[in-house]
Amino acid sequence: MDIQRRADPPLKKERYLMLALGSLAQISNALHWACFLPIMDKVLESYPQATESNLIALSNVFFIVFIPFGPLSIWVQTKYGVKSSMVIGLGLQMIGAWMRVLLNSDFYMLIIGSCIIAAGQPFIVNTASIVSANWFP
């Protein structure tokens, strides 16, 4: 019995470009997640209603929001593809970042912006396994 092995598709330069863009999206997401902890004393000076435990909770909100949005991101990737998932994730990340930057007069706007960024995180993070499995066999 002869089993023929399917030939792997040739690796194209576009795939490496998309891999680089996906990596930059992952890095951007990680920077949004951990940006306040190294400068905790400056943030506490800027926002009088913030406490140290609030800032730690602001970092933990990424883990909490991942739970409900993780299955949703997998459904979007399965139904609409990786591109749609990345667009949704990066769009949410952009909206949340702009809320952090432009509406930063209140600590609660910072929390809302972080929650929006955290909602986009699964759409970005969960694409890595699909891209690597499909494009780099």
CSV table of C-alpha atoms in Angstrom, one decimal:
chain,number,residue,atom,x,y,z
A,1,MET,CA,0.0,0.0,0.0
A,2,ASP,CA,1.5,3.3,-1.1
A,3,ILE,CA,0.6,6.3,0.9
A,4,GLN,CA,1.4,9.6,-0.8
A,5,ARG,CA,2.4,12.5,1.3
A,6,ARG,CA,1.0,15.8,0.4
A,7,ALA,CA,3.7,18.3,-0.5
A,8,ASP,CA,3.9,21.3,1.9
A,9,PRO,CA,3.2,24.6,0.2
A,10,PRO,CA,6.2,26.7,-0.5
A,11,LEU,CA,6.9,29.4,2.1
A,12,LYS,CA,6.4,32.8,0.6
A,13,LYS,CA,7.7,36.1,1.7
A,14,GLU,CA,4.2,37.4,2.4
A,15,ARG,CA,3.8,34.8,5.1
A,16,TYR,CA,6.9,36.1,6.9
A,17,LEU,CA,5.6,39.6,6.6
A,18,MET,CA,2.3,38.6,8.2
A,19,LEU,CA,4.2,36.7,10.9
A,20,ALA,CA,6.1,39.9,11.7
A,21,LEU,CA,2.9,42.0,11.8
A,22,GLY,CA,1.3,39.4,14.1
A,23,SER,CA,4.3,39.5,16.3
A,24,LEU,CA,4.1,43.3,16.5
A,25,ALA,CA,0.5,43.1,17.4
A,26,GLN,CA,1.4,40.6,20.2
A,27,ILE,CA,4.1,42.9,21.5
A,28,SER,CA,1.8,45.9,21.4
A,29,ASN,CA,-0.8,44.0,23.4
A,30,ALA,CA,1.8,43.0,26.0
A,31,LEU,CA,3.0,46.6,26.3
A,32,HIS,CA,-0.6,47.8,27.0
A,33,TRP,CA,-1.0,45.1,29.6
A,34,ALA,CA,2.1,45.8,31.7
A,35,CYS,CA,2.7,49.5,31.1
A,36,PHE,CA,1.5,50.9,34.4
A,37,LEU,CA,3.3,48.6,36.9
A,38,PRO,CA,6.9,49.9,36.3
A,39,ILE,CA,5.7,53.5,36.8
A,40,MET,CA,3.3,52.9,39.6
A,41,ASP,CA,4.5,55.8,41.7
A,42,LYS,CA,4.0,58.3,38.9
A,43,VAL,CA,0.5,56.9,38.2
A,44,LEU,CA,-0.4,57.2,41.8
A,45,GLU,CA,0.7,60.9,41.7
A,46,SER,CA,-1.3,61.6,38.6
A,47,TYR,CA,-4.6,59.9,39.7
A,48,PRO,CA,-5.4,60.7,43.4
A,49,GLN,CA,-8.3,58.2,43.5
A,50,ALA,CA,-6.0,55.3,42.5
A,51,THR,CA,-4.4,53.0,44.9
A,52,GLU,CA,-1.6,50.4,44.5
A,53,SER,CA,-4.1,47.6,44.7
A,54,ASN,CA,-6.2,49.3,42.0
A,55,LEU,CA,-3.2,49.4,39.7
A,56,ILE,CA,-2.5,45.7,40.3
A,57,ALA,CA,-6.2,45.0,39.6
A,58,LEU,CA,-5.8,47.0,36.4
A,59,SER,CA,-3.2,44.6,35.3
A,60,ASN,CA,-5.3,41.6,36.3
A,61,VAL,CA,-8.3,42.7,34.4
A,62,PHE,CA,-6.6,41.3,31.2
A,63,PHE,CA,-6.8,37.8,32.7
A,64,ILE,CA,-10.4,38.2,33.8
A,65,VAL,CA,-11.7,39.7,30.5
A,66,PHE,CA,-9.9,36.9,28.6
A,67,ILE,CA,-12.3,34.3,30.0
A,68,PRO,CA,-15.5,35.5,28.3
A,69,PHE,CA,-13.9,36.9,25.2
A,70,GLY,CA,-11.6,33.8,24.5
A,71,PRO,CA,-14.4,31.6,23.2
A,72,LEU,CA,-15.8,34.5,21.2
A,73,SER,CA,-12.5,35.1,19.5
A,74,ILE,CA,-12.2,31.4,18.6
A,75,TRP,CA,-15.7,31.5,17.1
A,76,VAL,CA,-14.8,34.6,15.1
A,77,GLN,CA,-11.5,33.0,13.8
A,78,THR,CA,-13.4,29.8,12.8
A,79,LYS,CA,-16.3,31.6,11.1
A,80,TYR,CA,-14.7,34.7,9.6
A,81,GLY,CA,-10.9,34.0,9.6
A,82,VAL,CA,-7.7,35.2,11.2
A,83,LYS,CA,-7.8,38.6,9.4
A,84,SER,CA,-11.2,39.5,10.9
A,85,SER,CA,-10.0,38.4,14.3
A,86,MET,CA,-6.9,40.6,14.0
A,87,VAL,CA,-8.9,43.6,12.8
A,88,ILE,CA,-11.4,43.3,15.7
A,89,GLY,CA,-8.6,42.8,18.2
A,90,LEU,CA,-6.5,45.7,17.0
A,91,GLY,CA,-9.5,47.9,16.6
A,92,LEU,CA,-10.5,47.3,20.3
A,93,GLN,CA,-6.9,47.8,21.3
A,94,MET,CA,-6.8,51.1,19.4
A,95,ILE,CA,-10.1,52.4,20.9
A,96,GLY,CA,-9.0,51.4,24.4
A,97,ALA,CA,-5.6,53.1,24.0
A,98,TRP,CA,-7.1,56.3,22.7
A,99,MET,CA,-9.5,56.3,25.7
A,100,ARG,CA,-6.5,55.9,28.0
A,101,VAL,CA,-4.6,58.8,26.3
A,102,LEU,CA,-7.3,61.3,25.4
A,103,LEU,CA,-9.8,60.8,28.2
A,104,ASN,CA,-7.2,60.4,31.0
A,105,SER,CA,-8.6,63.0,33.3
A,106,ASP,CA,-10.2,60.3,35.5
A,107,PHE,CA,-8.9,57.0,36.7
A,108,TYR,CA,-12.2,55.3,35.9
A,109,MET,CA,-11.7,56.2,32.2
A,110,LEU,CA,-8.3,54.5,32.5
A,111,ILE,CA,-10.1,51.4,33.8
A,112,ILE,CA,-12.6,51.4,31.0
A,113,GLY,CA,-9.9,51.8,28.4
A,114,SER,CA,-8.0,48.9,29.9
A,115,CYS,CA,-11.1,46.7,29.8
A,116,ILE,CA,-11.6,47.5,26.1
A,117,ILE,CA,-7.9,46.7,25.4
A,118,ALA,CA,-8.3,43.5,27.4
A,119,ALA,CA,-11.4,42.6,25.3
A,120,GLY,CA,-9.3,42.8,22.2
A,121,GLN,CA,-6.5,40.7,23.6
A,122,PRO,CA,-8.0,37.2,22.9
A,123,PHE,CA,-8.6,38.2,19.3
A,124,ILE,CA,-4.9,38.9,18.9
A,125,VAL,CA,-3.4,36.2,21.1
A,126,ASN,CA,-5.4,33.3,19.9
A,127,THR,CA,-4.4,33.8,16.2
A,128,ALA,CA,-0.8,32.6,16.8
A,129,SER,CA,-1.6,28.9,16.9
A,130,ILE,CA,-3.9,29.0,13.8
A,131,VAL,CA,-1.3,31.0,11.8
A,132,SER,CA,1.5,28.7,12.8
A,133,ALA,CA,-0.5,25.5,12.1
A,134,ASN,CA,-1.8,26.7,8.7
A,135,TRP,CA,1.1,28.6,7.3
A,136,PHE,CA,4.2,27.0,8.7
A,137,PRO,CA,3.6,23.2,8.6
